[in-house]
Coordinates of C-alpha atoms in Angstrom, one line a residue:
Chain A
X1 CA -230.6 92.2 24.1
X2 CA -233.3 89.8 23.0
X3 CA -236.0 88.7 25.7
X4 CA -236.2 85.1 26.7
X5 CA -239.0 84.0 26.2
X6 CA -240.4 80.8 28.1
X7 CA -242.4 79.2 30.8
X8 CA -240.0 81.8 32.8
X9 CA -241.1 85.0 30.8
X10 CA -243.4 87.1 29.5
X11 CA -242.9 90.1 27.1
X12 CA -245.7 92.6 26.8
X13 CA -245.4 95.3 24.2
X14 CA -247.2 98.6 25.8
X15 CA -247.9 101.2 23.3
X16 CA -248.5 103.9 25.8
X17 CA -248.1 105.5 29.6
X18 CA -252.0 104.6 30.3
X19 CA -251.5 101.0 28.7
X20 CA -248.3 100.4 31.1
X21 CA -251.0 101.9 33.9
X22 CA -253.7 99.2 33.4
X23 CA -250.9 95.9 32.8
X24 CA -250.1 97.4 36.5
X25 CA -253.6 97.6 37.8
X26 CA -253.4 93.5 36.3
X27 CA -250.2 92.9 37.8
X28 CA -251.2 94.6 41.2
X29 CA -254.6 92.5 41.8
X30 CA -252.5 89.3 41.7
X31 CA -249.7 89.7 44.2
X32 CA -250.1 89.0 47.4
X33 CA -248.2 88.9 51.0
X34 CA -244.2 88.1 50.9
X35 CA -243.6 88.8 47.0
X36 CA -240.9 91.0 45.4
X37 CA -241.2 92.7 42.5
X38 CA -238.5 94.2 40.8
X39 CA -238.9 96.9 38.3
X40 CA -235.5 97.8 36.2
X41 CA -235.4 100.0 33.0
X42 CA -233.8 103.7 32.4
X43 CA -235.1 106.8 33.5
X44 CA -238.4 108.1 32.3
X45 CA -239.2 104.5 30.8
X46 CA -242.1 104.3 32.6
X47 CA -241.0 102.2 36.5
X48 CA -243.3 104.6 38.5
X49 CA -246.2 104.5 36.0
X50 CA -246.3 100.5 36.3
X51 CA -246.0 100.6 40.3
X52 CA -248.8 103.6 40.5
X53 CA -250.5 101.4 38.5
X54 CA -249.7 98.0 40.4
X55 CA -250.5 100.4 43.9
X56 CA -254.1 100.4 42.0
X57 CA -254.8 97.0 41.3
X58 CA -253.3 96.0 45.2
X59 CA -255.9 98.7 46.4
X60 CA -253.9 101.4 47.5
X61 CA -255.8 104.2 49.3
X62 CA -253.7 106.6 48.2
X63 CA -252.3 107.3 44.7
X64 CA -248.7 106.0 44.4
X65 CA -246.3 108.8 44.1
X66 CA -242.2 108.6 42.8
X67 CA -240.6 107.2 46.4
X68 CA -237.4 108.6 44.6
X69 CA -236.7 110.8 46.8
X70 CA -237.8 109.6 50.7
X71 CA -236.5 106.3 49.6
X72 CA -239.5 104.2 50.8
X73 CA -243.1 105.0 50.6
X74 CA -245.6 102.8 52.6
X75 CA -249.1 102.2 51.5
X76 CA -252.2 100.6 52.9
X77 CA -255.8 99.2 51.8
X78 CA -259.2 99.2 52.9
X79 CA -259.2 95.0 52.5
X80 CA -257.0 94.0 55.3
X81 CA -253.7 94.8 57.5
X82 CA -251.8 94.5 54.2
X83 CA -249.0 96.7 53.3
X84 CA -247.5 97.6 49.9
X85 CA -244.2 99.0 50.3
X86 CA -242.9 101.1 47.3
X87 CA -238.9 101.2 47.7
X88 CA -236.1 102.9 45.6
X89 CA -233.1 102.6 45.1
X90 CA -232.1 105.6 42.5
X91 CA -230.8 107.6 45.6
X92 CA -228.7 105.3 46.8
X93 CA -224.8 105.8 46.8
X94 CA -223.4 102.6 48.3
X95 CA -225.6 99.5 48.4
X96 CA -225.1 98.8 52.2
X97 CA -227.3 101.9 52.6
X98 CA -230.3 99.7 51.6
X99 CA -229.9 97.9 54.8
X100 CA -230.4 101.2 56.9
X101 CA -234.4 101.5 55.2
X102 CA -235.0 98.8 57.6
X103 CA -236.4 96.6 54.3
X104 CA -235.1 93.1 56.2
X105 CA -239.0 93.7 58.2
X106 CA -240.6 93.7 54.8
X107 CA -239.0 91.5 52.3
X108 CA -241.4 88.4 52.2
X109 CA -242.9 89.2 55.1
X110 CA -246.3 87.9 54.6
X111 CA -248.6 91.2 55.2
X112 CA -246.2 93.0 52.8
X113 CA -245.8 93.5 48.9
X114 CA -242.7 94.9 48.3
X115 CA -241.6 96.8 44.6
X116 CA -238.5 98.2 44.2
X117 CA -237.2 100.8 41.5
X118 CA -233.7 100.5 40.5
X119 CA -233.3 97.6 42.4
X120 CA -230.1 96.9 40.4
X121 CA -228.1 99.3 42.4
X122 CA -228.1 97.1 45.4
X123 CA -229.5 93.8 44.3
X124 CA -227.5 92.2 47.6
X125 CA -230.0 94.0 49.3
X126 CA -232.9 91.6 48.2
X127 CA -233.8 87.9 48.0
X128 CA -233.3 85.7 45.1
X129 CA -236.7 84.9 44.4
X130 CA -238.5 87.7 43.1
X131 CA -240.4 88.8 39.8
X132 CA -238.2 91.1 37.5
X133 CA -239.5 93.5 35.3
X134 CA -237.5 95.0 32.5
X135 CA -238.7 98.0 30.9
X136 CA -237.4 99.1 28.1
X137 CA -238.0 102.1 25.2
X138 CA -239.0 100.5 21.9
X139 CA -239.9 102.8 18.5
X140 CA -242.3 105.6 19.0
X141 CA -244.1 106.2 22.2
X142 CA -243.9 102.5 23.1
X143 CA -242.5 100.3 25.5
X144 CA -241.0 97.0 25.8
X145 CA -242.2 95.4 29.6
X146 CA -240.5 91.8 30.2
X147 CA -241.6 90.2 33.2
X148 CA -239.5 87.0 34.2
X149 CA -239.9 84.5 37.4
X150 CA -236.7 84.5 38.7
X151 CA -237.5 81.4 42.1
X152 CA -240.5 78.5 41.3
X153 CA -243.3 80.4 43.4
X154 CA -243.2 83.2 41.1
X155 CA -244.0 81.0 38.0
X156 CA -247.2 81.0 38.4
X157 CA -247.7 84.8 39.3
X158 CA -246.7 84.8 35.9
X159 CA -249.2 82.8 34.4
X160 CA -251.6 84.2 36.4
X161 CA -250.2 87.1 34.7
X162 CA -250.5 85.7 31.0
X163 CA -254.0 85.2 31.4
X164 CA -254.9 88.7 32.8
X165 CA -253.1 90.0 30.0
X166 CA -253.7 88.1 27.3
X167 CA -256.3 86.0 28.2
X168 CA -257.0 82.2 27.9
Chain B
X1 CA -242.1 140.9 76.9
X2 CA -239.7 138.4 77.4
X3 CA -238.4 136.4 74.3
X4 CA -239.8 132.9 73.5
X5 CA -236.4 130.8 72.0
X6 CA -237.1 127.6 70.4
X7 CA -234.6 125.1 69.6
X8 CA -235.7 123.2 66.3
X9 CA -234.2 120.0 65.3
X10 CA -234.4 118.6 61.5
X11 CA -233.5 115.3 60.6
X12 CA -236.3 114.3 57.8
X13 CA -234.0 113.5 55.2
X14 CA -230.3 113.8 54.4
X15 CA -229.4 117.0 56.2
X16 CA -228.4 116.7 60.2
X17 CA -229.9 120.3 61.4
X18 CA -230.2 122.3 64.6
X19 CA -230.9 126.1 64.6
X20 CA -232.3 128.8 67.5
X21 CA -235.2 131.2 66.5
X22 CA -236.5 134.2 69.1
X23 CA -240.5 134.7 68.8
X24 CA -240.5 132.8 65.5
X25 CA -239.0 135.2 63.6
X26 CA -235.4 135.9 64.5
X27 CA -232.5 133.4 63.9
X28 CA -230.2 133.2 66.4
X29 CA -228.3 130.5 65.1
X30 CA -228.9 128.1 62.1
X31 CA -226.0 124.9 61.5
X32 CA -226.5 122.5 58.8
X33 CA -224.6 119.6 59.0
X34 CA -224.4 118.8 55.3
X35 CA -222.1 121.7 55.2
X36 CA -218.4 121.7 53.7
X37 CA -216.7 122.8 56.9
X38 CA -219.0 120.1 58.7
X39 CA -217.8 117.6 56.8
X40 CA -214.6 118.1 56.9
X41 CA -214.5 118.3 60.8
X42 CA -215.8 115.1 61.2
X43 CA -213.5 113.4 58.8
X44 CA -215.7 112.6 56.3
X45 CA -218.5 112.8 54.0
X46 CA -221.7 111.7 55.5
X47 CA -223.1 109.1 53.9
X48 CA -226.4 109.6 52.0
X49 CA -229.2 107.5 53.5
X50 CA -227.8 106.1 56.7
X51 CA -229.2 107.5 60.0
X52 CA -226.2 106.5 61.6
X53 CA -224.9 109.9 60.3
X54 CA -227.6 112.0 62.1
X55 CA -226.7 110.2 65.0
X56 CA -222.8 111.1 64.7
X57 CA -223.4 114.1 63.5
X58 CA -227.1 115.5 66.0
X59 CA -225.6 116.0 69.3
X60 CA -222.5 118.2 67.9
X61 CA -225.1 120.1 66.0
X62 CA -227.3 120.6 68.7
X63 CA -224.2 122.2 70.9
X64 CA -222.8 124.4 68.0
X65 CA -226.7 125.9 67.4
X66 CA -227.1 126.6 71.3
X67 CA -223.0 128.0 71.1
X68 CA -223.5 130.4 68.4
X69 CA -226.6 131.3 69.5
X70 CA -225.1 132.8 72.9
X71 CA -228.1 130.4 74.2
X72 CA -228.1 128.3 77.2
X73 CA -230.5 125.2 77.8
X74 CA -232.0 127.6 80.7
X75 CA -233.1 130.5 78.1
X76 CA -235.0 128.0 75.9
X77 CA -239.0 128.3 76.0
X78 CA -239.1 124.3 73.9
X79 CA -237.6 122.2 72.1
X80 CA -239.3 121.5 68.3
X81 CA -238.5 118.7 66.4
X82 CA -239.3 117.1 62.9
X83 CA -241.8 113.9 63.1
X84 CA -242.6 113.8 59.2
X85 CA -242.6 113.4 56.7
X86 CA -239.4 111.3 55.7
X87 CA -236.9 108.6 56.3
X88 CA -238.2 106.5 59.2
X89 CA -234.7 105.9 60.3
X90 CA -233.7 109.8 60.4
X91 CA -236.7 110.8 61.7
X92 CA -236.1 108.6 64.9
X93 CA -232.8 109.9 65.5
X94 CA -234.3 113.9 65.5
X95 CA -237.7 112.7 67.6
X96 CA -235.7 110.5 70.3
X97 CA -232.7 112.9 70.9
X98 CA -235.4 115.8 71.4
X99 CA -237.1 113.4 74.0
X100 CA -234.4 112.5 75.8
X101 CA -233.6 116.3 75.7
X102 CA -236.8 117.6 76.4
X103 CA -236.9 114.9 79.6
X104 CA -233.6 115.8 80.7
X105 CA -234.2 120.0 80.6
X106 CA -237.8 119.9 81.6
X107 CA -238.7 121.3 78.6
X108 CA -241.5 121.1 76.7
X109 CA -241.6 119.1 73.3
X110 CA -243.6 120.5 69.8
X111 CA -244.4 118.1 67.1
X112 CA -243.5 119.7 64.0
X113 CA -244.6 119.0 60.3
X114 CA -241.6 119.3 58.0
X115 CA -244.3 120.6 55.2
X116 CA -245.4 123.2 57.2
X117 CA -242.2 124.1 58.1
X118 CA -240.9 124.6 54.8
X119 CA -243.6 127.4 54.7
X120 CA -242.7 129.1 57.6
X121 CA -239.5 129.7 56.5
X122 CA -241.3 132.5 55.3
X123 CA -241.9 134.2 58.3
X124 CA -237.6 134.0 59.2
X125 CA -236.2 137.6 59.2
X126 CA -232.6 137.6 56.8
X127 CA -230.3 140.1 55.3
X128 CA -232.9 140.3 52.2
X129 CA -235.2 141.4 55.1
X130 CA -238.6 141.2 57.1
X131 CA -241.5 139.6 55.8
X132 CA -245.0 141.6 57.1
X133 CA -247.5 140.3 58.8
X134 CA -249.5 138.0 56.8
X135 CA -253.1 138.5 56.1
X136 CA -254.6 135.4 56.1
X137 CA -255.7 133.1 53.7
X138 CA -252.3 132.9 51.9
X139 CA -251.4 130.9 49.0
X140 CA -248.9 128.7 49.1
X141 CA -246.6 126.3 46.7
X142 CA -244.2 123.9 48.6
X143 CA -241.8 122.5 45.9
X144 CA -238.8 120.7 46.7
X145 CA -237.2 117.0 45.9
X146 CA -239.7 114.6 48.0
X147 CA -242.8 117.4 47.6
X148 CA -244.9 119.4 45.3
X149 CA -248.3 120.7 46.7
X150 CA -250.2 123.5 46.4
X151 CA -252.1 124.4 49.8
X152 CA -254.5 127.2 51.0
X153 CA -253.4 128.7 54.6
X154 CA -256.6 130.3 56.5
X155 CA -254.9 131.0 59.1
X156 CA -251.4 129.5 61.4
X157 CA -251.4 125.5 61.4
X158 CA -255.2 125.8 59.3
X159 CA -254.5 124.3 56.1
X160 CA -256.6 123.0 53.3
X161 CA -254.8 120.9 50.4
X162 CA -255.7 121.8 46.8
X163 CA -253.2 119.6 44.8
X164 CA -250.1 118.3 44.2
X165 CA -248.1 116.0 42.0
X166 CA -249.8 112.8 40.7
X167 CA -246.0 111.7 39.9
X168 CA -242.3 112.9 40.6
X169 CA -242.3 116.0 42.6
X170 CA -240.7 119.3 40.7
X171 CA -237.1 119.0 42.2
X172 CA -236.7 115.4 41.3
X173 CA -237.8 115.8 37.8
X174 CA -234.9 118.6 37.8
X175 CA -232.8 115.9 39.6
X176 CA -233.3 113.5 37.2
X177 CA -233.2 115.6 34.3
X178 CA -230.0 117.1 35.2
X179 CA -228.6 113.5 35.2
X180 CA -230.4 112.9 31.6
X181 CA -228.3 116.2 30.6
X182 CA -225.0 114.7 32.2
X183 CA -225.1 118.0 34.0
X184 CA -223.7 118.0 38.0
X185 CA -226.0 117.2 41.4
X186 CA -227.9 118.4 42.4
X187 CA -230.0 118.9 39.3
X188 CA -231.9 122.3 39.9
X189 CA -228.8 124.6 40.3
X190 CA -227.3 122.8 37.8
X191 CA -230.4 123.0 35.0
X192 CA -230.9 126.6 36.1
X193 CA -227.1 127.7 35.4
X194 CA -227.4 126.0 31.9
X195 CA -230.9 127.2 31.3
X196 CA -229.1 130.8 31.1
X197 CA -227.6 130.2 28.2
X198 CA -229.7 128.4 26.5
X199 CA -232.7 129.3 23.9
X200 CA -236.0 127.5 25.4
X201 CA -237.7 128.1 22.1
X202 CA -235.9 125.4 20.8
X203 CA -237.5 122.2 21.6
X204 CA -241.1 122.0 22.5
X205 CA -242.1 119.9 25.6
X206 CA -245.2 119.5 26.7
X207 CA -247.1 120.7 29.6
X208 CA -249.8 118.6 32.0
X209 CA -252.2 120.6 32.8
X210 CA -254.6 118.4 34.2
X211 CA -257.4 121.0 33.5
X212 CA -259.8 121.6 36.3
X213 CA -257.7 120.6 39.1
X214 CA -254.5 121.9 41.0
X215 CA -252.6 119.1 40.6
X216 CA -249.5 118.3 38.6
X217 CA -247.3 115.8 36.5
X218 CA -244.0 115.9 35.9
X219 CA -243.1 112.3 34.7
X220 CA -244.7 112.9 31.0
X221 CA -242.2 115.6 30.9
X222 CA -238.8 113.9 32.1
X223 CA -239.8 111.0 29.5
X224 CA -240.4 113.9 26.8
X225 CA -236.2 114.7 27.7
X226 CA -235.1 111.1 27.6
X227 CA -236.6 110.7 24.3
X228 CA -235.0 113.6 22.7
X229 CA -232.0 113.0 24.0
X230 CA -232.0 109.5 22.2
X231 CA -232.6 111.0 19.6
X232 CA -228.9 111.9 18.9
X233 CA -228.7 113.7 15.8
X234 CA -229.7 117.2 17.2
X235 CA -226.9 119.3 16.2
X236 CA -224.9 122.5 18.0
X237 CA -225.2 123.0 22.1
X238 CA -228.5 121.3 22.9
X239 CA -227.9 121.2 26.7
X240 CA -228.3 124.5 27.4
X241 CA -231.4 124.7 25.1
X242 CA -232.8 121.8 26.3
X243 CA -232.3 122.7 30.2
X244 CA -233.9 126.1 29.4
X245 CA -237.1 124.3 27.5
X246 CA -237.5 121.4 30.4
X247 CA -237.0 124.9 33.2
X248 CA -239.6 127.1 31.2
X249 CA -242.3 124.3 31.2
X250 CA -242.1 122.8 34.7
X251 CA -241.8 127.2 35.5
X252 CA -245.3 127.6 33.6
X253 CA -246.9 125.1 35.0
X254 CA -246.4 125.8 38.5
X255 CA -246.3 129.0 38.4
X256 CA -250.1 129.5 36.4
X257 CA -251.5 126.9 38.8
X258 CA -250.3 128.5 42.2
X259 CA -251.4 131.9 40.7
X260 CA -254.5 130.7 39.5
X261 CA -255.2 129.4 42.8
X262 CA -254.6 132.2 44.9
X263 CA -257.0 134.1 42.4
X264 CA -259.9 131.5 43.0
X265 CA -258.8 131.3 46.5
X266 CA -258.8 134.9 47.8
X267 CA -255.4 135.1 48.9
X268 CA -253.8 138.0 50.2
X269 CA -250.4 136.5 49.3
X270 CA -248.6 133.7 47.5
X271 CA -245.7 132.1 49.8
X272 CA -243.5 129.8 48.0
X273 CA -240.9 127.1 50.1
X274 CA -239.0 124.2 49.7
X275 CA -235.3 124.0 47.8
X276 CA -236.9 124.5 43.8
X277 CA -238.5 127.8 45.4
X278 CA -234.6 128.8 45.0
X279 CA -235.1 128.7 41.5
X280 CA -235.3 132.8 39.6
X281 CA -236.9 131.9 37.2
X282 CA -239.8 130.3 39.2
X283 CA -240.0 133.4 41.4
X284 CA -239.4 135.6 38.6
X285 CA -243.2 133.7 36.6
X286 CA -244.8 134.0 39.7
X287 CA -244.1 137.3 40.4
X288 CA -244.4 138.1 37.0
X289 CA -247.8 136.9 36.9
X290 CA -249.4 137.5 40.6
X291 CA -252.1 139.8 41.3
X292 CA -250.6 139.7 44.8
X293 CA -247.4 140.0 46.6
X294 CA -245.2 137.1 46.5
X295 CA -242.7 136.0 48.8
X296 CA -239.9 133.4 49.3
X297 CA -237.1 132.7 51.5
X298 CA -233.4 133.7 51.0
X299 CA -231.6 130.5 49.0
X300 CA -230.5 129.2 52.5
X301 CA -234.0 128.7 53.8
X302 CA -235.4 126.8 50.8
X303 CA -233.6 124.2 51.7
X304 CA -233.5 121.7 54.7
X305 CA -232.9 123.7 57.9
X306 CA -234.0 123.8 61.6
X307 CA -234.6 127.5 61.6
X308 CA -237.8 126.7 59.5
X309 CA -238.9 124.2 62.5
X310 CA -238.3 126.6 65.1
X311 CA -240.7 128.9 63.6
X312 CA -243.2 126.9 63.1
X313 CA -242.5 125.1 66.9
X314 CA -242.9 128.5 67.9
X315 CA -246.5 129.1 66.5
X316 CA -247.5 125.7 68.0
X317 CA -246.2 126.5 71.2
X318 CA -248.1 129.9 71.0
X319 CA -251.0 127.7 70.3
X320 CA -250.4 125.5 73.4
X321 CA -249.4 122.3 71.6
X322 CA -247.1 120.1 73.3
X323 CA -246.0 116.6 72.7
X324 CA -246.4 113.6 74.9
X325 CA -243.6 111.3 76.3
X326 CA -245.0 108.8 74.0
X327 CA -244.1 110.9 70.8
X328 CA -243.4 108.9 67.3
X329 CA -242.4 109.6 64.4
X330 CA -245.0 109.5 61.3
X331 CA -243.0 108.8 58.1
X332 CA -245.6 109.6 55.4
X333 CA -247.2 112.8 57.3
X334 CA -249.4 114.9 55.2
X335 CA -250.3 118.5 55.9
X336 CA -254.0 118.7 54.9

């Protein structure tokens, strides 16, 4: 599967864990109140490394664990009343279960950032408009991290994006 | 002396649990509501997440606890309940059914920790026998799916933390890897029945040691898996191999850190809790290793269960805590 690459996306090639790290601590400086990111890929690509990293660059007082297993982990900041929640779906059998985390409070809710792991296993679960992060294993050690708008407001989160990352 | 009974009620996570303990030490009664016969009495298997299933399942738990504990509401001391860590949704069915409860029976109410409850599973008497006495400080590891932390006990409800994982937690990396393996759920039986047969020596994976602190990282290490496993061309039964490898180095790690720590530490004893404390070959290192005597709970115990709250409720209550009417559940409790 080739990216697309446009307006719409942007692909960033990480050569390692740390790398991922820091195009989270990029990623998590921009986003603010009511957005949705989305963060797909296989296991041990590297989901939780880009949200630790993403719980960073928001300002997370503490460090941001694997929700895997209690489902939803809730995180504050010095700055403000914000809240970053950090959801996951691995665990989930059915995808009606995602509406017994209470998420409906969250999801654009403007004090709260919400990510979600795995959020392909019960995508009715969340609202159209969101970023989407594909993560992929490329050769070696590295890692193929495709971040596309998917609704108009989150274009330009994505430029905003480009230019941390790349610059100019 | 008259005995102190404490009914504990546990619905952190997946498991619907009630259980009666005398004096903190002696289960009366100890029902599970994940269990086979469980779910076959009520029809059905419960569903994974949704609370609603502690609420079907809480109040018939609750009655068969009290039933085969020959225990009526009158010859309970408190009730002790579960406020964190865990699901938000479960935790309020546990914490508002032990209000309404505690109201209703004029009993009194004890917050407990699900961390700390874990440890005090350690204290539980069982057909492998009766745990002493401990001499405080005490070492202990919690590892289990949601937890992995390393803490220094001074003395009952004193704790001091001294690390955990940066990451995933130990189970969950078994979890997870046991799905990488195609092996069955839950991961950690699974990966240690394969790891018997297998040859460890055979792949090298590599170990975080974070040097200079007590914390851990098992994500480097699931990734280490999923990349050999792509790598398709390994020849002859790699599973078991594998499994063994992934077991020894999660094994070594924990095990020299907790050790190392009750060295540096001073403690008398190393307790190790939560469901990968099941694990032999994790009690096996530790003991292998340890300076000091080290001691876990029967299989039973490691996981989820209300006996382990009623212990714990039991030293609280010794120590005169009691909950107010005004009691709330804390999803992302820590211990220390």
């Amino acid at each position: 599967m080739s990216p697309i690459l446009g307006p719409d996306s942007l692909e960033v090639l990480s050569r390692s864990a740390e790398q991922t790290h820091r195009v989270g601590i990029r990623l998590g400086r921009l986003l603010q109140g009511g957005q949705v990111v989305c963060l797909e890929g296989p296991l041990g690509v590297g989901k939780t490394v880009l949200a630790r990293g993403i719980g960073t660059g928001w300002g997370a007082t503490l460090p941001v664990l694997s929700p895997s297993f209690v489902l939803i982990r809730e995180h504050r900041r010095a700055a403000d009343r914000q809240r970053l929640l950090h959801v996951d779906f691995y665990r989930l059998q059915d995808p009606r279960e995602a509406w017994s985390l209470g998420l409906e409070d969250w999801l654009e809710a403007p004090d709260a950032v919400v990510v979600v792991e795995w959020p392909e296993r019960a995508l009715e679960a969340l609202p159209p408009q969101r970023l989407w992060v594909r993560l992929e294993f490329a050769n070696g050690d590295r890692r193929r991290l495709v971040f596309t708008a998917q609704g108009a407001v989150y274009h330009s989160l994505l430029q905003a994006l480009r230019r941390a990352v790349f610059g100019g | 002396m008259s005995e102190v009974r404490i009914l504990g009620i546990e619905t952190s996570c997946d498991e619907t649990a009630a259980a009666v303990v005398a004096d903190g030490r002696r289960i009366l009664s100890n029902v599970v509501a994940s269990q086979a016969d469980l779910h076959a009495r009520y029809g059905g298997v419960f569903p994974e997440v949704a609370s609603r299933a502690h609420i079907e399942a809480a109040v018939p738990v609750i009655q068969e606890a009290l039933d085969r504990a020959r225990t009526t509401w009158e010859d309970l001391a408190a009730i002790a309940v579960t406020v964190g860590p865990g699901l938000v949704g479960s935790l309020l069915v546990g914490v508002n059914l032990a209000k309404g409860l505690a109201l209703g029976r004029g009993l009194p109410l004890i917050p407990v920790n699900h961390l700390e409850a874990h440890i005090y599973a350690n204290w539980l008497e069982s057909d492998e026998g009766s745990p002493p006495d401990f001499t405080f400080p005490v070492l202990t590891l919690i590892v289990s799916g949601g937890h992995t932390e390393l803490l220094l006990m001074r003395g009952h409800g004193e704790y001091r933390y001294l690390g955990g994982t940066l990451d995933d937690a130990a189970g969950e990396a078994f979890d997870k890897v046991g799905r990488l393996l195609g092996l069955p759920y839950p991961g950690g039986p699974s990966i240690e029945k394969a790891a018997a047969r297998g040859n460890p020596a055979r792949f090298r994976l590599p170990r975080a040691w974070l040097e200079g602190t007590y914390d851990f990282s098992f994500s480097g290490l699931k990734t280490a898996v999923a990349r050999l496993i792509q790598q398709r061309d390994i020849p002859g039964p790699w599973v078991p191999d594998l499994a063994a490898a992934f077991q020894e180095a999660v094994v070594d790690v924990l095990a020299t850190k907790t050790v190392a720590a009750a060295q540096e530490y001073g403690a008398t004893a190393i307790l190790l809790s939560g469901g990968v404390s099941a694990n032999q070959a994790l009690r096996a290192a530790v003991r292998r290793r340890a300076a000091v005597p080290v001691y876990f709970p029967p299989p039973a115990l490691c996981t989820d269960n209300a006996a382990m709250v009623a212990a714990c409720g039991y030293f609280r209550y010794c120590a005169g805590v009691r909950a107010g009417w005004d009691l709330d559940v804390e999803p992302d409790l820590r211990l220390a």
